[in-house]
PDB file of C-alpha atoms in Angstrom:
ATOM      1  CA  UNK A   1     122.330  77.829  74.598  1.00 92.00           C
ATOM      2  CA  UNK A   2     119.664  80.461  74.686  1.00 95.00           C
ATOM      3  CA  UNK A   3     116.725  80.884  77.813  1.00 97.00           C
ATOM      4  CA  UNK A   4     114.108  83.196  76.640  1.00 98.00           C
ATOM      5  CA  UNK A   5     111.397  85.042  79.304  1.00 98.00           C
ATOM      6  CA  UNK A   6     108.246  86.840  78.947  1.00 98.00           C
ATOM      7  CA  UNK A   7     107.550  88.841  82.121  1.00 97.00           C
ATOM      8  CA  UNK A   8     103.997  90.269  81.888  1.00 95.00           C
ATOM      9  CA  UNK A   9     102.077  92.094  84.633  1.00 93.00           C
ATOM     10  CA  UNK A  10     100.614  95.666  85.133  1.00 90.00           C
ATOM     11  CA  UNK A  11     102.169  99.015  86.436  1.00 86.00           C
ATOM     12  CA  UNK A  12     103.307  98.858  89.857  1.00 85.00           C
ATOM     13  CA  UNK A  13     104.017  95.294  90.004  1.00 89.00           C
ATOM     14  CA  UNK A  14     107.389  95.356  89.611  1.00 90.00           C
ATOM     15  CA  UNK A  15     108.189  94.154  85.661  1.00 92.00           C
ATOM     16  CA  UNK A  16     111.020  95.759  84.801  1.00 91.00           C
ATOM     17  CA  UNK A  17     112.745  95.480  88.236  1.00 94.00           C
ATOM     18  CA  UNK A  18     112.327  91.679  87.825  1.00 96.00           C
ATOM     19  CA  UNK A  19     113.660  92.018  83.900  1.00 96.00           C
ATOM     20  CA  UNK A  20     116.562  93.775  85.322  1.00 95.00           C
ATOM     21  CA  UNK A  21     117.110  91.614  88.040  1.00 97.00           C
ATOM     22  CA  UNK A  22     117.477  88.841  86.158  1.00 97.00           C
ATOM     23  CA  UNK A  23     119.495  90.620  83.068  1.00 96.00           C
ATOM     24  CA  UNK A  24     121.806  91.122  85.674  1.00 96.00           C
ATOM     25  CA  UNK A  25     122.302  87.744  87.293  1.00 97.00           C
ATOM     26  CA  UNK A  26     122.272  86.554  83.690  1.00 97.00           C
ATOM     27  CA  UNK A  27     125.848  88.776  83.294  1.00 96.00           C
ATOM     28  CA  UNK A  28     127.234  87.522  85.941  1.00 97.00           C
ATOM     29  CA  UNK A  29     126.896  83.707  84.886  1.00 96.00           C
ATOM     30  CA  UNK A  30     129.211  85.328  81.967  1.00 96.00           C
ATOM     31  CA  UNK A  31     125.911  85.188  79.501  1.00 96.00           C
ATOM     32  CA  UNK A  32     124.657  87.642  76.998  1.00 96.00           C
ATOM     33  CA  UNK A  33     121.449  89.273  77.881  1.00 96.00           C
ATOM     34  CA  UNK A  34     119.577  91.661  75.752  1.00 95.00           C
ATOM     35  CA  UNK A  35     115.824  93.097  77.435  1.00 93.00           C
ATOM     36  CA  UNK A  36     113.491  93.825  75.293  1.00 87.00           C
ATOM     37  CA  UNK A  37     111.104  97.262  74.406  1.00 70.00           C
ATOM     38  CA  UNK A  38     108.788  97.537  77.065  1.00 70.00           C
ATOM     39  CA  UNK A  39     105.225  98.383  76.642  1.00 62.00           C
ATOM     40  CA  UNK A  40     103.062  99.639  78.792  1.00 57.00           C
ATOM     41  CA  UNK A  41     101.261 102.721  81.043  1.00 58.00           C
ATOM     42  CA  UNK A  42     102.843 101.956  84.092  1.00 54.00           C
ATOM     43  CA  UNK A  43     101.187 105.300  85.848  1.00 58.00           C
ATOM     44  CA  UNK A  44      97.644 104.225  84.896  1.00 62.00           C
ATOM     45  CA  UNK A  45      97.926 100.655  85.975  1.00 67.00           C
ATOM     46  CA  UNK A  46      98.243  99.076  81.725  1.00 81.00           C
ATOM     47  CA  UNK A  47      99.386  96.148  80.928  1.00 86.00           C
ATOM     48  CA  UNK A  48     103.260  96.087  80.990  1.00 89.00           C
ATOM     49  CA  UNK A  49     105.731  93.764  79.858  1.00 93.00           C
ATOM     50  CA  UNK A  50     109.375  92.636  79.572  1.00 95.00           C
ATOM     51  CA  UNK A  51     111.159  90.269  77.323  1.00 96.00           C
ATOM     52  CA  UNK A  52     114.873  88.748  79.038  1.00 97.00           C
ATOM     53  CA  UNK A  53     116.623  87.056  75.977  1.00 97.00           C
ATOM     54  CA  UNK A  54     120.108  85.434  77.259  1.00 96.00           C
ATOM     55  CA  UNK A  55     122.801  83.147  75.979  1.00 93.00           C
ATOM     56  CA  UNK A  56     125.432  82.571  74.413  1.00 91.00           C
ATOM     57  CA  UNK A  57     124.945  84.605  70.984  1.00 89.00           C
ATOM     58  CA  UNK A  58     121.907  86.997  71.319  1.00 88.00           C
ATOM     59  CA  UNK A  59     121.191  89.839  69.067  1.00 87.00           C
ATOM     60  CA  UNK A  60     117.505  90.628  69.062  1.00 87.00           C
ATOM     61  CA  UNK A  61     115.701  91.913  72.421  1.00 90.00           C
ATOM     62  CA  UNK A  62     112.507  90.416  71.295  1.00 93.00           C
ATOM     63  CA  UNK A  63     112.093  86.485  71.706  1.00 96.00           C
ATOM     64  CA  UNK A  64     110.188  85.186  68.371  1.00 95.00           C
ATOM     65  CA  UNK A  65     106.942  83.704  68.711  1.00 97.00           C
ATOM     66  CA  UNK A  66     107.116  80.102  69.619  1.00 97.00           C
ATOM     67  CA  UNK A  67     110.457  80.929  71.455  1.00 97.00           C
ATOM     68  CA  UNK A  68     110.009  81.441  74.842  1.00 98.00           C
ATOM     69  CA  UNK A  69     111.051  79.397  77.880  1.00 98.00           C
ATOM     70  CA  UNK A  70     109.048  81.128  80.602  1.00 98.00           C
ATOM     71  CA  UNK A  71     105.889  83.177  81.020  1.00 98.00           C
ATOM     72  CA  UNK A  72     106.148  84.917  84.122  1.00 98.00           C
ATOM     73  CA  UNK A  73     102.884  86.467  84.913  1.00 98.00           C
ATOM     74  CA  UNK A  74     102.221  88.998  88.283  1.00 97.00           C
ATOM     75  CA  UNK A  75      98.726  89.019  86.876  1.00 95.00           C
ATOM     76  CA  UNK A  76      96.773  86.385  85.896  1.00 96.00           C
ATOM     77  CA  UNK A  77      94.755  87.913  82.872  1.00 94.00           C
ATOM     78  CA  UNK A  78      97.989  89.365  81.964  1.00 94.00           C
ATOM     79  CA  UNK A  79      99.528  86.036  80.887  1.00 97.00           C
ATOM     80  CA  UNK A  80      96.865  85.327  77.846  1.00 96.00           C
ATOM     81  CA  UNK A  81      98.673  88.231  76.216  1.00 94.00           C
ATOM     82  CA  UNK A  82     101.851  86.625  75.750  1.00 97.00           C
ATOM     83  CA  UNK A  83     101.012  82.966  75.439  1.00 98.00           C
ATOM     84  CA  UNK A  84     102.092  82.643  71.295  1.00 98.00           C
ATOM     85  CA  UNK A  85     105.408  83.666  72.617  1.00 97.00           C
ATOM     86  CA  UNK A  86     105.968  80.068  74.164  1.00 98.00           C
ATOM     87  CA  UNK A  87     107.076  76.700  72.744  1.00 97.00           C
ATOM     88  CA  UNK A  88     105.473  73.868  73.780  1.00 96.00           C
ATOM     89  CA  UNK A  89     106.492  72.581  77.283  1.00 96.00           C
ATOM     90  CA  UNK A  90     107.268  76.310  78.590  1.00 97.00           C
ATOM     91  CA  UNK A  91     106.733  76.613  82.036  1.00 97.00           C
ATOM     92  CA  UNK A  92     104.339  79.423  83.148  1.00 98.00           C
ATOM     93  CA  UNK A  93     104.218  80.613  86.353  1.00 98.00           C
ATOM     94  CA  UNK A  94     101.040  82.623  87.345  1.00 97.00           C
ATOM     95  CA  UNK A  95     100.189  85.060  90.155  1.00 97.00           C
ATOM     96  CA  UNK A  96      96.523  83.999  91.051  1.00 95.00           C
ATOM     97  CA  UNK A  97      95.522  87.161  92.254  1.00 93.00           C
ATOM     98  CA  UNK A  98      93.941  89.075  90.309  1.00 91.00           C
ATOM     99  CA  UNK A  99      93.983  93.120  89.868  1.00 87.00           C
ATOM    100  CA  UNK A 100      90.681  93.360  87.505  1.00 80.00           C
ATOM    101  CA  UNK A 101      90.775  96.787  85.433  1.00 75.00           C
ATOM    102  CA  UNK A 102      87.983  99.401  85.701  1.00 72.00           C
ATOM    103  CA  UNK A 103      86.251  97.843  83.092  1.00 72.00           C
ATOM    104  CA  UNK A 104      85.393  95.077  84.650  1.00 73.00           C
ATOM    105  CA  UNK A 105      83.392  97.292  87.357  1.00 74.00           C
ATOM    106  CA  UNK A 106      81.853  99.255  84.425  1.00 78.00           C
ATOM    107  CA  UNK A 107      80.511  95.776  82.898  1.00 77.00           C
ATOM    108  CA  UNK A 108      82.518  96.294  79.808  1.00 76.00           C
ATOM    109  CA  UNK A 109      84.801  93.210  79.984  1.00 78.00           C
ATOM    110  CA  UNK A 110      84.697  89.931  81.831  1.00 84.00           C
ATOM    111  CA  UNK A 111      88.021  89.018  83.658  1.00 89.00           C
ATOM    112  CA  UNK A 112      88.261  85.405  82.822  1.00 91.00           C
ATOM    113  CA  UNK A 113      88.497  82.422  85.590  1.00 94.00           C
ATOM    114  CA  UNK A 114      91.810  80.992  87.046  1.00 95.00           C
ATOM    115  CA  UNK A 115      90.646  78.046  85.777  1.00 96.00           C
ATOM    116  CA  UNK A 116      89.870  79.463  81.997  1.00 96.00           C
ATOM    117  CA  UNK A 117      93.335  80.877  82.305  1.00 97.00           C
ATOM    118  CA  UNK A 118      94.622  77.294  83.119  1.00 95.00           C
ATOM    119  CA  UNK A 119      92.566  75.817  80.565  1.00 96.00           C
ATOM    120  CA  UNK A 120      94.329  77.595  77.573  1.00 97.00           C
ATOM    121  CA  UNK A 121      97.384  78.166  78.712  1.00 97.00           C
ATOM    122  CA  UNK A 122      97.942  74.051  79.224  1.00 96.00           C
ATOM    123  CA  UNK A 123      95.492  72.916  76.787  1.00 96.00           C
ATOM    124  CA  UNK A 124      95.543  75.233  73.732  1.00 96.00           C
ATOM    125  CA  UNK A 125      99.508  76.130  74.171  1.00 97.00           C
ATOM    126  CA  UNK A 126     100.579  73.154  75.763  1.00 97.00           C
ATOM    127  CA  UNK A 127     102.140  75.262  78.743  1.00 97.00           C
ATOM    128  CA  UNK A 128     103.142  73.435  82.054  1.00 96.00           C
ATOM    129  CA  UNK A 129     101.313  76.037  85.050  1.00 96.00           C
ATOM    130  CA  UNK A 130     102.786  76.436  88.004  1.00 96.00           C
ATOM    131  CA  UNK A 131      99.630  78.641  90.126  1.00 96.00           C
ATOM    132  CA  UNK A 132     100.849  80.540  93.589  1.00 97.00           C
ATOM    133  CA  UNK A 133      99.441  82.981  95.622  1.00 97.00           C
ATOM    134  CA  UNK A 134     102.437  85.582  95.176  1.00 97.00           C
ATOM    135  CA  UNK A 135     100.748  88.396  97.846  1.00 97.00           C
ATOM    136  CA  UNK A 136     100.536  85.355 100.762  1.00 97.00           C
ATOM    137  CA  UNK A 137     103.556  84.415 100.415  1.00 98.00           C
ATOM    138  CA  UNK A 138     104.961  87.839 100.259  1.00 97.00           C
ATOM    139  CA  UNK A 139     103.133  88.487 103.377  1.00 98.00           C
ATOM    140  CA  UNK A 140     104.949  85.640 105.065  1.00 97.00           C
ATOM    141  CA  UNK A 141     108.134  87.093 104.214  1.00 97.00           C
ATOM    142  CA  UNK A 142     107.363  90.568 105.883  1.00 97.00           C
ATOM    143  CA  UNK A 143     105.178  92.528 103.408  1.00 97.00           C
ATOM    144  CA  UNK A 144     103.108  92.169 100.392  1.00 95.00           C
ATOM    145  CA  UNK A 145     105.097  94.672  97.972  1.00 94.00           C
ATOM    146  CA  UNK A 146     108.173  92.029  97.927  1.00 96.00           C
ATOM    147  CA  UNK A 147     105.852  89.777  95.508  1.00 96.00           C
ATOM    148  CA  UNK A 148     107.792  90.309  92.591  1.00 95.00           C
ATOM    149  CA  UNK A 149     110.690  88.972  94.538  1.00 97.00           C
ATOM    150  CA  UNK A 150     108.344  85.586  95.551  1.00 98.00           C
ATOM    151  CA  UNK A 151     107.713  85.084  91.713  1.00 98.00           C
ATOM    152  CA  UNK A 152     110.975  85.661  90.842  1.00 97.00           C
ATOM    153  CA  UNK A 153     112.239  82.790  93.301  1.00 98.00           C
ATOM    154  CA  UNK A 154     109.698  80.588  91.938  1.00 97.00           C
ATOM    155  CA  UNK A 155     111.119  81.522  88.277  1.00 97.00           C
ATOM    156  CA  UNK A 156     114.804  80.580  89.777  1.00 97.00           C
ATOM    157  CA  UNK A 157     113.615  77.007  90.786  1.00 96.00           C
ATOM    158  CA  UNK A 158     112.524  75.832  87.279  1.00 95.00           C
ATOM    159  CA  UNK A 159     114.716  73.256  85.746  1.00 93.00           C
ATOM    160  CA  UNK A 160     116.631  74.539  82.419  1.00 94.00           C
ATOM    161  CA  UNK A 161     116.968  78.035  83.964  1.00 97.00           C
ATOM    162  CA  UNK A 162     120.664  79.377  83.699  1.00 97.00           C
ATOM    163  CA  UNK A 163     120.347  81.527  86.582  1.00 96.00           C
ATOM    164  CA  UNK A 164     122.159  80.853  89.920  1.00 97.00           C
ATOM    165  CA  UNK A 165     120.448  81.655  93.112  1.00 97.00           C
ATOM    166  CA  UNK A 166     124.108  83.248  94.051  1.00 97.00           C
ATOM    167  CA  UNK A 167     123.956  85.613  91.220  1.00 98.00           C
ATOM    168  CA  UNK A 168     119.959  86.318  91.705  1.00 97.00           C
ATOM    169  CA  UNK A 169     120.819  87.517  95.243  1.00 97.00           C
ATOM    170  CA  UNK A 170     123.742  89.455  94.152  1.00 98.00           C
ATOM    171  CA  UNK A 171     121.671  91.194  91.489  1.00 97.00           C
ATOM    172  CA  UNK A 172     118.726  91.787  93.756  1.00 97.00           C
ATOM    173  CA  UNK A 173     121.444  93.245  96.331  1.00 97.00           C
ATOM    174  CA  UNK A 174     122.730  95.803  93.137  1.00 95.00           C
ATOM    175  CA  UNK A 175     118.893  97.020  92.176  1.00 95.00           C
ATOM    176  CA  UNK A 176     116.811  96.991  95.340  1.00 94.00           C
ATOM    177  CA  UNK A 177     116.941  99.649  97.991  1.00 93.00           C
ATOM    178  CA  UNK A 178     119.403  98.657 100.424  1.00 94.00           C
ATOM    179  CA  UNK A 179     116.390  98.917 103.058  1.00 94.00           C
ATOM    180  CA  UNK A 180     113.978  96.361 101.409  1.00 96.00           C
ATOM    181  CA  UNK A 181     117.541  94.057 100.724  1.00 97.00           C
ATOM    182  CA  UNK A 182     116.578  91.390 103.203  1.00 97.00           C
ATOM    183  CA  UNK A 183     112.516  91.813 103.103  1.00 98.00           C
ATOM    184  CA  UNK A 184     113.017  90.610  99.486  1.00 97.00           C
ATOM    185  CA  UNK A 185     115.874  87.941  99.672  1.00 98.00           C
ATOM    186  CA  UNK A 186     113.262  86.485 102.003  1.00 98.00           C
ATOM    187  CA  UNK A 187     110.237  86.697  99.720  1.00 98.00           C
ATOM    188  CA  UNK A 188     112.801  85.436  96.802  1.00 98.00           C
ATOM    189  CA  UNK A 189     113.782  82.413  99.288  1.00 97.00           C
ATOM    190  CA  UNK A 190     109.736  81.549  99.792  1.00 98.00           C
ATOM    191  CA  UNK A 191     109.432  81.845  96.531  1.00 98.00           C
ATOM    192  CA  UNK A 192     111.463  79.023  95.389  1.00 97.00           C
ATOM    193  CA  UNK A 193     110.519  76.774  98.214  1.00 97.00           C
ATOM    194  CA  UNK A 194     106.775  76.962  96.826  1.00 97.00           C
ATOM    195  CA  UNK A 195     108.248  76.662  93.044  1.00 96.00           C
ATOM    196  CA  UNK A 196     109.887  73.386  93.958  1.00 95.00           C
ATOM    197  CA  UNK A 197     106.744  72.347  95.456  1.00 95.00           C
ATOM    198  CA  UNK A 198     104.581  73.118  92.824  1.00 94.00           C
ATOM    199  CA  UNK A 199     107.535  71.369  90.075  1.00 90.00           C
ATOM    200  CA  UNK A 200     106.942  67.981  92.188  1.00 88.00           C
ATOM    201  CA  UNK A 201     103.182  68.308  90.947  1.00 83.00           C
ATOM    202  CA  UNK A 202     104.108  69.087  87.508  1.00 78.00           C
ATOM    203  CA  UNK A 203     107.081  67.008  86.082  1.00 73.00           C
TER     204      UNK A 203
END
């Protein structure tokens, strides 16, 4: 068995707290887990990203192209980085709000529609998209910085995943500040309420 996830986003997000989140509710299923190198300028806002490998017999942090499971993108844009790292059928889940870079306000670069987004990722890769409004539903929970949490609940609700919602919690209970605990079991709770109801649509 092997479950291989692209998390891509920017700086500030929350990547590698959702990488090691989820490295560490892979460990205590009893599963090997290797993250990946991490790229990224995560004090100016760049693109950052995390690769979760985990299984039974791992031994390369990097998932092959064509490999991947999951894309879990906190920015939209972010996910048409990382699409040649899915197989066909991968589930991506995509923040729809958008953090455009300075670029964009100097005319340099176009940030490309939700629905261009869609279009490729489902159409050229073949990827099944399941689109939420992380920030709202963050917001519901208490406050907007717990939207890594919200994704990572709707990443916890997709069939295939060997993940637990036990061991999620416990993990997110052994990396988050004891003081944003509950804010973000919350959000995480949300989160896969709105996954399930967005998997209905999709399978």
């Amino acid at each position: 068995m092997e479950y291989n996830i692209v998390i891509a986003g920017i700086g500030g997000q929350g990547v590698l707290t959702i990488a090691r989140i989820i490295g560490e509710a892979a460990l205590l299923e009893g599963l090997k887990v290797r993250v990946g190198e991490i790229h990224g300028l995560s004090q100016r806002f760049g693109s950052l990203f995390a690769h979760v490998r985990m299984g039974n017999s791992i031994y390369s942090g990097l998932i092959p192209l064509g490999k991947g499971d999951m894309l879990l993108s906190l920015e939209p844009a972010e996910a048409l980085r990382h699409l040649q790292y899915m197989k066909k059928g991968a589930i991506l889940i995509l923040n729809r709000r958008p953090i455009e870079p300075p670029q964009v306000s100097m005319e340099l670069f176009k940030y490309p529609s939700l629905e261009q987004i869609r279009a490729i990722s489902s159409e050229k890769f073949g990827l099944k998209v399941l689109e939420l409004d992380a920030r709202e539903i963050a917001e519901k929970a208490g406050n907007a910085i717990a939207q890594n949490s919200v994704m990572l609940g709707a990443a916890l609700s997709a069939p295939g995943i060997p993940i637990s919602t036990k061991s999620a919690i416990s993990a997110l209970e052994r990396t988050i500040s004891r003081r944003f605990v509950d804010l973000n079991i919350r959000a995480l709770e949300l989160g896969m309420q709105e996954g399930r109801k967005l998997l209905e649509k999709v399978f």
